[in-house]
């Protein structure tokens, strides 16, 4: 199982779905855009064609009107000409009629007498012709009409076609006026439909113009074949459209060409029913192609930008995921990768072996050679561990100096043993870095899954427990066993309870007990030592050594120390309120507190705000606090003493202090550890304790004996001149209320310690060297 890098690649779904949607939108948008552009230019073409067609329709309509006007004009011309001839009836002659015909621009001007004989004419060849029965003139003479204009007819004399008009005169004859048919046809030809359509076409860009009958047959057209060239389907659609609409336009195909045809149903036009105008679509299609091309280019540009944004986002996300899931130094999957991988893998469970590898001396190299050198060490360690990688093994960098090996295997114990051997073998040879051979010390903690599997987080917790347990026992490797977790779970519960108690100031969980300190003459109580206690909701009473150690390991010691000091100050306030302000309270100060820069100032400020005299407080420090920064801390002790606070050195004799060092320290008191007190024999002989008391007195220090439990110890200490005594012989640690009561009863009775003891034999038997060490210690470094 080589390092699975799938997590490096972001999930494609959030990118594929928008990508597919964008492509779909692009296609749909392109389709509607092209359709819209095509439809827009078709509509423009239709409007243009209809506009022209309407003008054509108006022209045809005006042609019919013009034809009627021309007929009327011709008729009027004939009437005027005949009237003028009739007015000169008495002077009529061939020459006169010829002159009049020329002046009036007519082709024939005749005069018939009452007998129907043609007497005068501008045309010599017709003179003398007589009207016969049934001739149009004969029919006119027999009618009641005074004037008549005929349609074109063939002249029986000349054989030519004329348009004739007749006017009866008073003498019984008539005047005949004729216009040659060629002249009439030539004049009217300008208004014939075919001529008009051709003239329209010449003035427009139409391919063809046709006039259709009601059944859509071609009456006239500018096309030579006089055909409409439409399919039956198109004709059917045209007929249906023209039933309800006056105008209709459509793009039709003629061969390989697209033609736009517009049809306009004409009204009040006798020569036809529908006007059809055809336009080439070449220019329109070219425009559509151009606009569509530019539109598509814009769309492509827009969607390209969008696609590029998606790609950039994807790449950025991929890089961010790599940063998130891979260690930049070793290029190994990191803790986040492991968490993500485990969440996806087999529904969060895993069957196999998890091994935690820790570089024991890494911090030493960091301090000795610097962090850059430490990075090189980590890179080389990662390279060596990568040699173990195979199909079913994953390697992770878990934290600064820890790596995880994860092996999927059902023969777990065999696999674990193999992995341990391989890991330890890898580091038998030192690392070669910058011409230095560095021996790398590693420890291994392992955890195996049971049953159907475990969550990776659980396995990791178990391996961490095994690693810590191995470190405690100074073993290079340790496999997790169930009993190991109980200690860590207890520690976690205690830690949470302490945090809650400190935050809520819960005195039922964290509180102080006060052990009386009597004067060396046993005549009075001179002080109390404040001792930290914990009553766990889960485990009951907990040894101070245990919960203080838990607080130190988890960086809670500072808050715990402050809490203890606050409780001691409250007790001091109560002593003062009850008139016992002469009593001191000794409080152990932890190294964490004492090393704070503003500790002295803060403590004095707090005493002042609480209204407590500094003389009521005695701070106790251990020898271990003084090992480092001796001068700096001694200055702080000096400042405390100058303010009135007494300073005591606790557990004297068990550390590294010497009487030479005591001369330099700003102290008031030393407290001899109970281990020395227990060595005092019953006989009153000089011992090491007596020498310690003598030397302390010569240095001007007071001496307090801790752990006084036996009568002979008490007697010897008094004999040695010890300044103060405390222990179970007098009283075990008391609650604040019982401590007050103890002082009152002691003052009332002033008992002899030889006759009366405040502690029972049973209580003494319950105490032990270990317990006494626990209860006399509050916050230790």
XYZ file of C-alpha atoms in Angstrom:
781
model
C 0.000 0.000 0.000
C 2.203 2.813 -1.276
C 1.453 6.333 -0.197
C -1.963 7.004 -1.552
C -1.945 10.473 -3.072
C -5.612 10.628 -3.999
C -6.221 13.113 -1.225
C -3.824 15.461 -2.949
C -6.298 15.738 -5.824
C -9.427 17.710 -4.922
C -12.800 16.085 -5.442
C -13.663 16.600 -9.095
C -17.420 16.720 -8.526
C -17.505 20.385 -7.450
C -15.590 21.193 -10.639
C -17.120 18.717 -13.113
C -20.697 19.672 -12.323
C -20.115 23.430 -12.973
C -18.022 22.483 -16.010
C -20.800 20.333 -17.463
C -23.330 23.023 -16.624
C -21.145 25.653 -18.281
C -20.778 23.496 -21.384
C -24.515 22.947 -21.458
C -25.152 26.639 -20.957
C -22.605 27.394 -23.671
C -24.326 25.079 -26.162
C -27.809 26.318 -25.284
C -26.663 29.940 -25.322
C -24.915 29.419 -28.637
C -27.993 27.756 -30.105
C -30.355 30.477 -28.942
C -27.895 33.190 -29.904
C -27.531 31.842 -33.436
C -31.271 31.256 -33.667
C -31.881 34.735 -32.316
C -29.437 36.331 -34.734
C -30.897 34.376 -37.659
C -34.432 35.190 -36.585
C -33.492 38.840 -36.071
C -32.095 39.197 -39.593
C -34.956 37.167 -41.029
C -37.323 39.604 -39.366
C -35.337 42.503 -40.764
C -35.482 40.900 -44.182
C -39.161 40.247 -43.787
C -39.820 43.838 -42.782
C -37.735 45.055 -45.683
C -39.458 42.706 -48.106
C -42.911 43.521 -46.818
C -42.141 47.204 -47.044
C -41.164 46.806 -50.691
C -44.058 44.467 -51.344
C -46.450 47.007 -49.887
C -44.973 49.622 -52.204
C -45.379 47.202 -55.090
C -48.960 46.582 -54.068
C -49.563 50.304 -53.999
C -48.021 50.586 -57.450
C -50.301 47.877 -58.814
C -53.265 49.505 -57.213
C -52.272 52.817 -58.752
C -51.856 51.065 -62.112
C -55.519 50.077 -62.095
C -56.443 53.570 -61.088
C -54.153 54.999 -63.782
C -55.676 52.735 -66.424
C -59.127 54.012 -65.587
C -57.829 57.594 -65.653
C -56.199 57.004 -69.044
C -59.438 55.598 -70.424
C -61.225 58.623 -69.102
C -58.608 60.947 -70.602
C -58.810 59.247 -73.985
C -62.560 59.454 -73.853
C -62.360 63.103 -72.888
C -59.910 63.777 -75.687
C -62.229 62.156 -78.194
C -65.163 64.120 -76.798
C -63.309 67.423 -76.992
C -62.036 66.720 -80.491
C -65.485 65.762 -81.764
C -67.087 68.795 -80.105
C -64.540 71.129 -81.678
C -65.189 69.591 -85.091
C -68.918 69.863 -84.590
C -68.600 73.536 -83.806
C -67.040 74.131 -87.229
C -69.677 72.097 -89.085
C -70.482 74.870 -91.566
C -66.838 75.400 -92.400
C -65.849 71.763 -92.550
C -63.436 70.654 -95.206
C -60.787 68.037 -95.618
C -58.054 70.559 -95.036
C -59.720 71.857 -91.878
C -60.096 68.377 -90.430
C -56.509 67.582 -91.315
C -55.327 70.719 -89.535
C -57.482 70.011 -86.537
C -56.237 66.392 -86.360
C -52.672 67.632 -86.262
C -53.459 70.284 -83.693
C -55.380 67.840 -81.450
C -52.858 65.030 -81.946
C -55.445 62.526 -83.168
C -55.088 59.973 -85.949
C -58.470 60.233 -87.681
C -61.144 62.922 -87.822
C -64.239 62.303 -90.038
C -67.556 63.901 -90.798
C -70.645 61.807 -91.840
C -73.746 63.462 -93.285
C -77.258 62.529 -92.426
C -77.151 59.814 -95.109
C -74.226 58.151 -93.461
C -71.738 59.098 -96.140
C -68.212 60.093 -95.054
C -67.970 63.574 -96.627
C -64.825 65.001 -95.027
C -61.730 63.417 -93.404
C -58.095 64.023 -92.719
C -57.517 60.669 -94.392
C -58.193 60.861 -98.163
C -58.521 57.092 -98.567
C -61.711 56.920 -96.484
C -63.668 59.664 -98.273
C -66.977 58.563 -99.738
C -67.404 55.489 -97.572
C -70.992 54.902 -96.520
C -72.255 53.417 -93.300
C -73.911 50.032 -93.695
C -76.514 48.494 -91.521
C -75.175 46.771 -88.457
C -71.970 48.806 -88.394
C -71.166 50.265 -84.963
C -71.846 53.749 -86.341
C -75.185 52.564 -87.609
C -76.024 51.196 -84.221
C -74.963 54.508 -82.625
C -77.101 56.577 -84.990
C -80.078 54.456 -84.193
C -79.496 54.822 -80.487
C -80.546 57.682 -78.301
C -76.963 58.437 -77.278
C -75.421 61.718 -78.375
C -71.829 60.548 -77.708
C -70.101 57.195 -77.652
C -66.538 55.962 -77.206
C -65.819 52.433 -78.362
C -63.171 49.991 -77.319
C -60.428 49.237 -79.778
C -61.707 47.706 -82.981
C -60.568 47.059 -86.510
C -61.479 49.670 -89.074
C -63.407 48.092 -91.944
C -61.959 50.561 -94.449
C -58.225 50.645 -93.580
C -57.989 47.417 -91.645
C -56.159 49.226 -88.814
C -57.200 49.162 -85.156
C -58.582 52.355 -83.670
C -60.314 53.571 -80.677
C -63.260 55.523 -81.987
C -65.590 58.146 -80.569
C -68.806 59.498 -82.104
C -70.738 62.730 -81.611
C -74.108 63.462 -83.250
C -74.510 66.938 -84.796
C -77.580 69.063 -85.381
C -77.703 68.378 -89.119
C -78.310 64.719 -88.481
C -74.778 63.668 -89.217
C -71.948 62.827 -86.798
C -68.317 63.545 -86.114
C -65.954 60.506 -85.771
C -62.643 60.781 -83.913
C -60.160 57.890 -84.003
C -56.975 57.130 -82.109
C -54.643 54.507 -83.593
C -54.496 51.345 -81.492
C -50.711 51.315 -81.599
C -50.581 54.684 -79.900
C -53.089 53.606 -77.266
C -51.324 50.316 -76.591
C -47.963 52.037 -76.438
C -49.283 54.473 -73.868
C -51.009 51.820 -71.789
C -48.110 49.420 -72.082
C -46.339 51.475 -69.442
C -49.009 50.332 -66.970
C -49.220 46.683 -67.908
C -48.480 44.291 -65.054
C -45.458 42.586 -66.610
C -43.971 45.918 -67.541
C -44.673 47.324 -64.129
C -43.188 44.296 -62.371
C -40.009 44.489 -64.453
C -39.719 48.174 -63.739
C -40.143 47.479 -60.005
C -37.470 44.796 -60.101
C -35.018 47.136 -61.803
C -35.429 49.637 -58.980
C -35.053 47.046 -56.197
C -32.747 44.161 -55.284
C -35.485 41.558 -55.571
C -34.704 38.379 -57.474
C -38.201 38.170 -58.883
C -41.646 39.685 -58.495
C -44.791 37.750 -59.297
C -48.498 38.475 -59.262
C -50.579 35.513 -58.169
C -54.229 34.735 -58.582
C -56.484 33.709 -55.770
C -55.524 30.043 -56.277
C -51.818 31.085 -56.265
C -51.280 30.515 -59.972
C -48.871 32.985 -61.582
C -50.592 35.786 -63.506
C -47.482 37.828 -64.188
C -43.845 37.540 -63.203
C -40.419 38.897 -63.918
C -39.178 35.316 -64.160
C -38.994 33.728 -67.539
C -40.444 30.394 -66.434
C -43.433 32.130 -64.778
C -43.375 29.495 -62.009
C -43.663 29.880 -58.255
C -41.208 27.001 -57.475
C -42.725 26.023 -54.135
C -43.333 22.561 -52.698
C -46.819 21.367 -51.918
C -46.046 21.609 -48.214
C -44.927 25.237 -48.563
C -47.935 26.072 -50.726
C -50.260 24.526 -48.179
C -48.661 26.517 -45.383
C -48.882 29.676 -47.542
C -52.585 29.158 -48.221
C -53.281 28.564 -44.529
C -51.353 31.689 -43.555
C -52.989 33.950 -46.125
C -56.425 32.914 -44.933
C -55.918 34.682 -41.653
C -53.060 37.054 -42.418
C -52.540 39.647 -45.102
C -48.771 39.179 -45.109
C -46.565 36.091 -44.997
C -42.796 35.620 -45.212
C -40.673 32.479 -45.224
C -37.203 31.238 -46.085
C -37.551 28.711 -48.874
C -35.031 26.782 -50.880
C -34.728 26.940 -54.619
C -32.221 24.331 -55.627
C -29.093 24.902 -53.552
C -29.978 28.521 -52.777
C -31.986 29.906 -49.915
C -34.592 32.440 -50.984
C -36.642 34.674 -48.769
C -40.163 35.043 -50.167
C -42.721 37.470 -48.938
C -46.354 37.309 -49.932
C -48.743 40.252 -49.717
C -52.455 39.748 -50.244
C -53.664 42.689 -52.362
C -57.006 44.346 -52.046
C -58.885 46.391 -54.674
C -56.569 45.151 -57.421
C -58.343 43.473 -60.351
C -55.172 42.200 -62.020
C -54.320 39.758 -59.261
C -54.832 38.680 -55.707
C -51.363 38.204 -54.165
C -47.989 39.787 -54.786
C -44.939 37.513 -54.306
C -41.467 39.025 -53.990
C -38.314 36.860 -53.817
C -35.015 37.989 -52.303
C -31.658 36.344 -52.248
C -30.462 35.400 -48.756
C -26.804 35.582 -49.685
C -26.154 38.975 -48.133
C -28.374 38.257 -45.134
C -26.736 34.876 -44.565
C -23.330 36.512 -44.855
C -24.347 39.066 -42.246
C -25.778 36.310 -40.049
C -22.550 34.329 -40.360
C -20.452 37.376 -39.530
C -22.546 38.407 -36.519
C -22.825 34.799 -35.347
C -19.070 34.339 -35.665
C -18.368 37.431 -33.585
C -21.046 36.434 -31.107
C -19.588 32.947 -30.787
C -16.122 34.425 -30.370
C -17.414 36.565 -27.505
C -19.140 33.542 -25.961
C -16.037 31.426 -26.396
C -13.975 34.178 -24.781
C -16.385 34.492 -21.842
C -16.619 30.743 -21.305
C -12.874 30.375 -21.781
C -12.377 32.873 -18.950
C -14.860 30.926 -16.836
C -13.173 27.611 -17.643
C -9.797 29.164 -16.912
C -11.133 30.420 -13.571
C -12.358 26.909 -12.764
C -8.992 25.459 -13.703
C -7.125 28.080 -11.651
C -9.434 27.387 -8.727
C -8.874 23.659 -9.139
C -5.093 24.047 -9.290
C -5.118 26.407 -6.319
C -7.258 23.988 -4.359
C -4.948 21.135 -5.358
C -1.922 23.100 -4.140
C -3.705 24.053 -0.925
C -4.670 20.436 -0.362
C -1.073 19.399 -0.899
C 0.036 22.031 1.606
C -2.672 20.828 3.982
C -2.068 17.091 3.572
C 1.694 16.859 3.028
C 4.650 17.802 5.165
C 6.646 20.459 3.313
C 9.920 19.281 4.841
C 9.813 15.528 4.194
C 7.096 15.418 1.491
C 5.344 12.736 3.537
C 1.600 12.654 4.242
C 0.923 14.484 7.489
C -1.517 14.168 10.381
C -4.334 15.851 8.438
C -3.837 13.332 5.639
C -4.019 10.492 8.138
C -7.243 11.833 9.625
C -8.839 12.320 6.219
C -7.614 8.959 4.993
C -8.877 7.150 8.075
C -12.280 8.856 7.765
C -12.628 7.538 4.212
C -11.009 4.165 4.730
C -13.345 1.287 5.505
C -15.945 3.516 7.150
C -13.394 4.841 9.648
C -12.094 1.459 10.880
C -8.765 -0.168 10.208
C -7.452 -3.687 10.516
C -3.715 -3.852 11.036
C -0.764 -2.385 12.933
C 0.025 1.211 13.828
C 3.523 2.093 14.945
C 4.657 5.431 16.346
C 8.389 6.133 15.869
C 9.930 8.826 18.061
C 13.427 10.374 17.673
C 14.610 10.513 21.258
C 17.643 12.771 20.844
C 16.179 15.116 18.217
C 15.773 18.042 20.644
C 19.382 17.638 21.660
C 20.509 18.006 18.026
C 18.227 21.008 17.560
C 19.782 22.789 20.513
C 23.328 21.747 19.691
C 23.351 22.408 15.946
C 20.331 24.596 15.251
C 16.926 24.121 13.679
C 18.169 24.065 10.075
C 20.406 21.159 10.973
C 17.427 19.528 12.688
C 15.455 19.804 9.434
C 18.200 17.913 7.618
C 18.026 15.181 10.261
C 14.266 14.848 9.777
C 14.681 14.587 6.010
C 17.274 11.843 6.348
C 15.163 9.967 8.912
C 12.189 10.156 6.532
C 14.313 8.752 3.681
C 15.388 5.803 5.815
C 11.852 5.051 6.940
C 10.660 5.227 3.337
C 12.812 2.184 2.620
C 10.214 0.164 4.533
C 7.411 1.174 2.230
C 5.755 -1.549 0.283
C 2.330 -2.399 -1.056
C 0.518 -2.546 2.273
C 2.405 0.052 4.327
C 1.856 3.801 4.742
C 4.305 6.283 6.226
C 3.263 9.617 7.783
C 5.063 12.433 9.539
C 2.941 12.880 12.630
C 4.644 15.687 14.565
C 7.999 17.369 15.004
C 10.027 14.254 15.846
C 7.457 11.504 15.403
C 6.515 9.352 12.407
C 3.708 6.858 11.925
C 3.936 3.519 10.149
C 0.564 2.049 9.252
C 0.465 -1.517 7.969
C -2.665 -3.314 6.841
C -2.122 -6.912 7.858
C -4.080 -9.553 9.718
C -0.980 -11.318 11.151
C -0.536 -8.299 13.361
C 1.887 -9.501 16.034
C 4.187 -10.982 13.411
C 3.913 -7.756 11.428
C 4.638 -5.649 14.505
C 7.743 -7.684 15.382
C 8.962 -7.411 11.795
C 8.356 -3.645 11.739
C 10.136 -3.104 15.072
C 13.178 -5.033 13.900
C 13.289 -3.177 10.583
C 12.938 0.251 12.203
C 15.636 -0.399 14.799
C 17.939 -1.883 12.152
C 17.525 1.246 10.015
C 19.106 3.387 12.715
C 21.952 1.143 13.793
C 24.173 3.140 11.499
C 24.501 6.868 12.333
C 23.239 9.543 9.950
C 25.870 11.286 7.847
C 25.011 15.014 7.739
C 27.461 17.770 6.846
C 30.462 15.491 7.459
C 29.107 14.547 10.870
C 28.096 11.062 11.975
C 25.053 11.419 14.188
C 23.756 8.445 16.183
C 19.955 8.513 16.070
C 18.118 7.052 19.038
C 14.541 6.015 18.354
C 11.792 4.529 20.471
C 8.763 2.703 19.138
C 5.223 2.437 20.419
C 2.820 0.080 18.693
C -0.861 -0.781 18.749
C -2.731 -3.697 17.162
C -6.365 -3.826 16.122
C -8.656 -6.482 17.496
C -11.860 -8.009 16.221
C -13.313 -6.179 13.235
C -10.914 -3.294 13.482
C -10.337 -0.005 15.259
C -10.492 3.645 14.400
C -7.151 5.151 13.507
C -7.553 7.780 16.231
C -7.946 5.050 18.838
C -4.922 3.144 17.563
C -2.900 6.350 17.606
C -3.900 6.989 21.196
C -2.900 3.460 22.174
C 0.454 3.739 20.383
C 1.126 7.050 22.160
C 0.363 5.430 25.492
C 2.741 2.580 24.644
C 5.439 5.046 23.593
C 5.143 7.003 26.853
C 5.112 3.813 28.892
C 8.252 2.617 27.110
C 9.959 5.917 27.808
C 9.085 5.662 31.515
C 10.566 2.186 31.678
C 13.545 3.178 29.508
C 12.617 0.595 26.853
C 13.252 1.132 23.160
C 9.970 -0.459 22.101
C 6.646 -1.107 23.752
C 3.441 -2.706 22.476
C 0.211 -1.342 23.880
C -1.692 -3.327 26.462
C -5.099 -2.456 27.769
C -3.915 -1.791 31.326
C -1.726 1.094 30.146
C -4.642 3.283 29.192
C -6.085 3.269 32.710
C -3.257 5.464 33.994
C -3.691 7.967 31.182
C -7.451 7.998 31.505
C -7.120 8.615 35.258
C -4.697 11.448 34.532
C -7.076 12.963 31.965
C -10.000 12.810 34.400
C -7.947 14.389 37.189
C -6.758 17.099 34.813
C -10.300 17.976 33.722
C -11.543 17.991 37.311
C -8.713 20.307 38.380
C -9.400 22.685 35.512
C -13.071 22.797 36.343
C -12.387 23.280 40.069
C -9.924 26.128 39.420
C -12.286 27.822 36.986
C -15.337 27.486 39.242
C -13.349 27.878 42.513
C -14.800 24.586 43.702
C -13.423 24.042 47.214
C -15.018 20.623 47.460
C -12.506 19.351 44.889
C -9.391 21.489 45.510
C -8.884 22.839 49.018
C -6.303 23.418 51.749
C -5.682 21.629 55.021
C -3.707 23.392 57.745
C -1.237 21.639 60.052
C -0.369 23.495 63.281
C 3.248 24.451 64.039
C 4.006 24.786 67.753
C 6.780 26.708 69.421
C 9.798 24.784 70.710
C 8.558 25.284 74.257
C 5.123 23.883 73.262
C 3.499 26.846 74.929
C 1.739 28.245 71.893
C 0.730 27.697 68.254
C 2.936 29.957 66.161
C 1.911 29.058 62.617
C 0.058 26.765 60.228
C 1.410 25.108 57.109
C -1.054 25.189 54.205
C -1.182 21.793 52.487
C -2.942 21.228 49.144
C -5.623 18.540 48.980
C -7.780 17.099 46.196
C -10.993 15.141 46.541
C -11.769 13.763 43.071
C -15.391 13.238 42.136
C -14.321 10.092 40.303
C -11.595 8.620 42.517
C -12.043 10.196 45.947
C -8.977 11.541 47.842
C -5.943 11.921 45.589
C -2.346 12.173 46.773
C -0.824 15.667 46.363
C 2.189 14.098 44.689
C -0.105 12.636 42.001
C -2.313 15.602 41.142
C 0.586 18.084 41.362
C 2.568 15.933 38.916
C -0.445 15.863 36.555
C -0.705 19.647 36.783
C 3.001 20.061 35.982
C 2.845 17.709 32.963
C -0.110 19.558 31.493
C 0.991 23.158 32.129
C -1.669 23.678 34.790
C 0.695 24.149 37.724
C 0.670 27.940 37.501
C -3.107 28.180 37.798
C -3.130 25.545 40.532
C -0.477 27.445 42.510
C -2.439 30.682 42.230
C -5.555 28.878 43.415
C -3.708 27.473 46.456
C -2.302 30.891 47.340
C -5.765 32.475 47.115
C -7.176 29.851 49.494
C -4.333 30.501 51.945
C -5.009 34.243 51.858
C -8.665 33.624 52.658
C -7.629 31.579 55.708
C -5.309 34.380 56.787
C -8.142 36.877 56.505
C -10.266 34.644 58.746
C -7.433 34.403 61.304
C -7.210 38.177 61.392
C -10.984 38.525 61.707
C -10.998 36.200 64.718
C -8.178 38.076 66.426
C -5.424 35.603 65.566
C -3.449 37.880 63.278
C -0.242 37.009 65.155
C -0.254 33.531 63.600
C 1.708 32.900 60.407
C 0.614 30.760 57.480
C 3.347 28.952 55.574
C 2.621 28.408 51.890
C 4.769 26.394 49.505
C 5.608 28.396 46.390
C 6.235 26.456 43.193
C 9.171 27.121 40.946
C 6.784 28.236 38.160
C 5.355 30.899 40.437
C 8.663 31.996 41.828
C 10.242 32.356 38.382
C 7.606 34.838 37.262
C 9.133 38.277 36.830
C 6.339 40.067 38.649
C 5.772 37.422 41.347
C 7.054 39.507 44.251
C 5.221 42.641 43.175
C 2.032 40.718 42.499
C 2.124 38.952 45.854
C 2.651 42.179 47.802
C -0.082 43.894 45.825
C -2.480 41.047 46.580
C -1.666 41.157 50.325
C -2.335 44.864 50.364
C -5.626 44.556 48.522
C -6.771 41.822 50.959
C -5.677 43.862 53.986
C -3.221 41.200 55.199
C 0.020 42.105 56.965
C 3.055 40.633 55.159
C 4.261 39.310 58.528
C 1.388 36.798 58.522
C 2.768 35.074 55.425
C 5.697 32.725 55.228
C 6.725 31.404 51.827
C 8.374 28.001 51.619
C 10.685 27.128 48.760
C 12.450 23.882 47.911
C 16.153 23.522 47.236
C 15.503 22.475 43.606
C 14.133 25.950 42.825
C 17.504 27.453 43.696
C 19.597 25.269 41.424
C 19.206 27.621 38.450
C 19.347 31.426 38.517
C 20.525 31.457 42.111
C 21.453 35.135 42.174
C 18.239 36.259 40.496
C 16.028 34.272 42.854
C 18.021 35.293 45.912
C 17.302 38.910 45.041
C 13.600 38.109 45.014
C 13.920 36.502 48.444
C 15.624 39.611 49.696
C 12.781 41.775 48.436
C 10.176 39.541 50.095
C 11.996 39.621 53.448
C 12.424 43.388 53.294
C 8.637 43.718 52.936
C 8.038 41.628 56.115
C 7.285 38.253 54.522
C 9.216 35.398 56.139
C 11.098 32.915 53.932
C 11.636 29.237 54.805
C 13.677 26.545 53.043
C 11.607 23.363 52.957
C 12.923 19.748 53.162
C 16.365 20.896 54.248
C 19.002 18.185 54.073
C 17.534 16.219 51.178
C 18.884 18.434 48.408
C 22.127 20.134 47.514
C 22.132 23.002 49.988
C 25.117 23.475 52.196
C 25.604 25.668 55.248
C 27.941 27.729 53.096
C 25.099 28.356 50.637
C 22.714 29.107 53.522
C 24.941 31.995 54.512
C 24.265 33.612 51.123
C 20.519 33.008 51.027
C 18.028 35.519 52.345
C 16.207 33.102 54.667
C 14.502 33.185 58.035
C 13.879 29.507 58.643
C 14.967 26.049 57.609
C 12.634 23.060 57.891
C 14.406 19.790 58.609
C 12.981 16.959 56.541
C 11.118 14.226 58.416
C 13.571 11.606 57.149
C 16.113 12.991 59.660
C 13.503 13.250 62.434
C 12.676 9.534 62.136
C 16.321 8.652 62.809
C 16.235 10.218 66.284
C 16.692 7.525 68.912
C 15.024 7.398 72.259
C 18.231 8.127 74.083
C 19.166 11.755 74.479
C 22.349 11.603 72.501
C 23.801 14.134 70.151
C 22.855 13.335 66.527
C 23.072 14.858 63.067
C 19.809 16.672 63.774
C 21.256 18.398 66.816
C 24.250 19.486 64.772
C 21.987 20.849 62.025
C 20.015 22.860 64.610
C 23.192 24.215 66.162
C 24.663 25.263 62.819
C 21.391 26.926 61.758
C 21.269 28.905 64.975
C 24.831 30.069 64.445
C 23.690 31.391 61.013
C 20.834 33.229 62.692
C 18.164 30.928 61.253
C 15.172 29.423 63.002
C 14.617 25.673 62.739
C 11.319 23.825 62.275
C 11.207 20.036 62.620
C 8.748 18.335 60.270
C 7.073 14.961 60.805
C 7.194 14.736 64.583
C 5.234 11.576 65.370
C 6.838 9.994 68.452
C 7.197 11.302 71.997
C 10.915 10.621 72.153
C 11.339 12.626 68.935
C 9.519 15.538 70.557
C 11.588 15.366 73.730
C 14.894 15.160 71.875
C 14.047 18.055 69.599
C 13.137 20.199 72.581
C 16.379 19.160 74.200
C 18.278 20.124 70.997
C 16.705 23.577 71.117
C 14.521 23.240 67.985
C 12.517 26.443 67.498
C 9.243 24.893 66.264
C 7.651 21.491 65.873
C 4.964 20.096 63.589
C 3.636 16.640 62.922
C 1.028 14.038 63.693
C 2.104 13.966 67.328
C 0.285 17.285 67.728
C -2.320 17.221 64.952
C -2.784 16.056 61.463
C -3.739 18.620 58.773
C -7.080 20.245 59.683
C -9.850 21.997 57.897
C -9.941 25.802 58.357
C -12.713 25.482 60.956
C -10.927 22.762 62.945
C -7.666 24.659 62.743
C -9.355 27.634 64.421
C -10.840 25.345 67.059
C -7.436 23.747 67.664
C -5.895 27.139 68.512
C -8.730 28.001 70.871
C -8.594 24.647 72.697
C -4.789 24.799 72.907
C -4.884 28.252 74.429
C -7.486 27.144 76.957
C -5.813 23.934 78.110
C -2.058 24.459 77.596
C -1.673 20.694 77.902
C 1.531 18.915 78.602
C 2.568 16.995 75.553
C 3.801 14.184 77.771
C 0.282 13.630 79.070
C -1.999 14.528 76.204
C -1.691 14.087 72.415
C -3.967 15.385 69.812
C -3.236 12.481 67.572
C -4.254 8.896 68.282
C -2.142 5.830 67.897
C -4.479 4.744 65.133
C -3.827 7.973 63.269
C -0.082 7.519 63.621
C -0.304 4.021 62.210
C -2.159 5.382 59.152
C 0.694 7.737 58.385
C 3.735 6.560 56.497
C 6.841 8.058 55.152
C 5.296 8.334 51.672
C 2.027 9.829 52.875
C 3.802 12.343 55.056
C 5.820 13.417 52.036
C 2.574 13.895 50.091
C 0.668 15.880 52.697
C 3.492 18.194 53.652
C 4.099 19.194 50.051
C 1.867 21.579 48.224
C 3.064 22.896 44.854
C 6.493 21.482 44.036
C 8.831 22.210 41.205
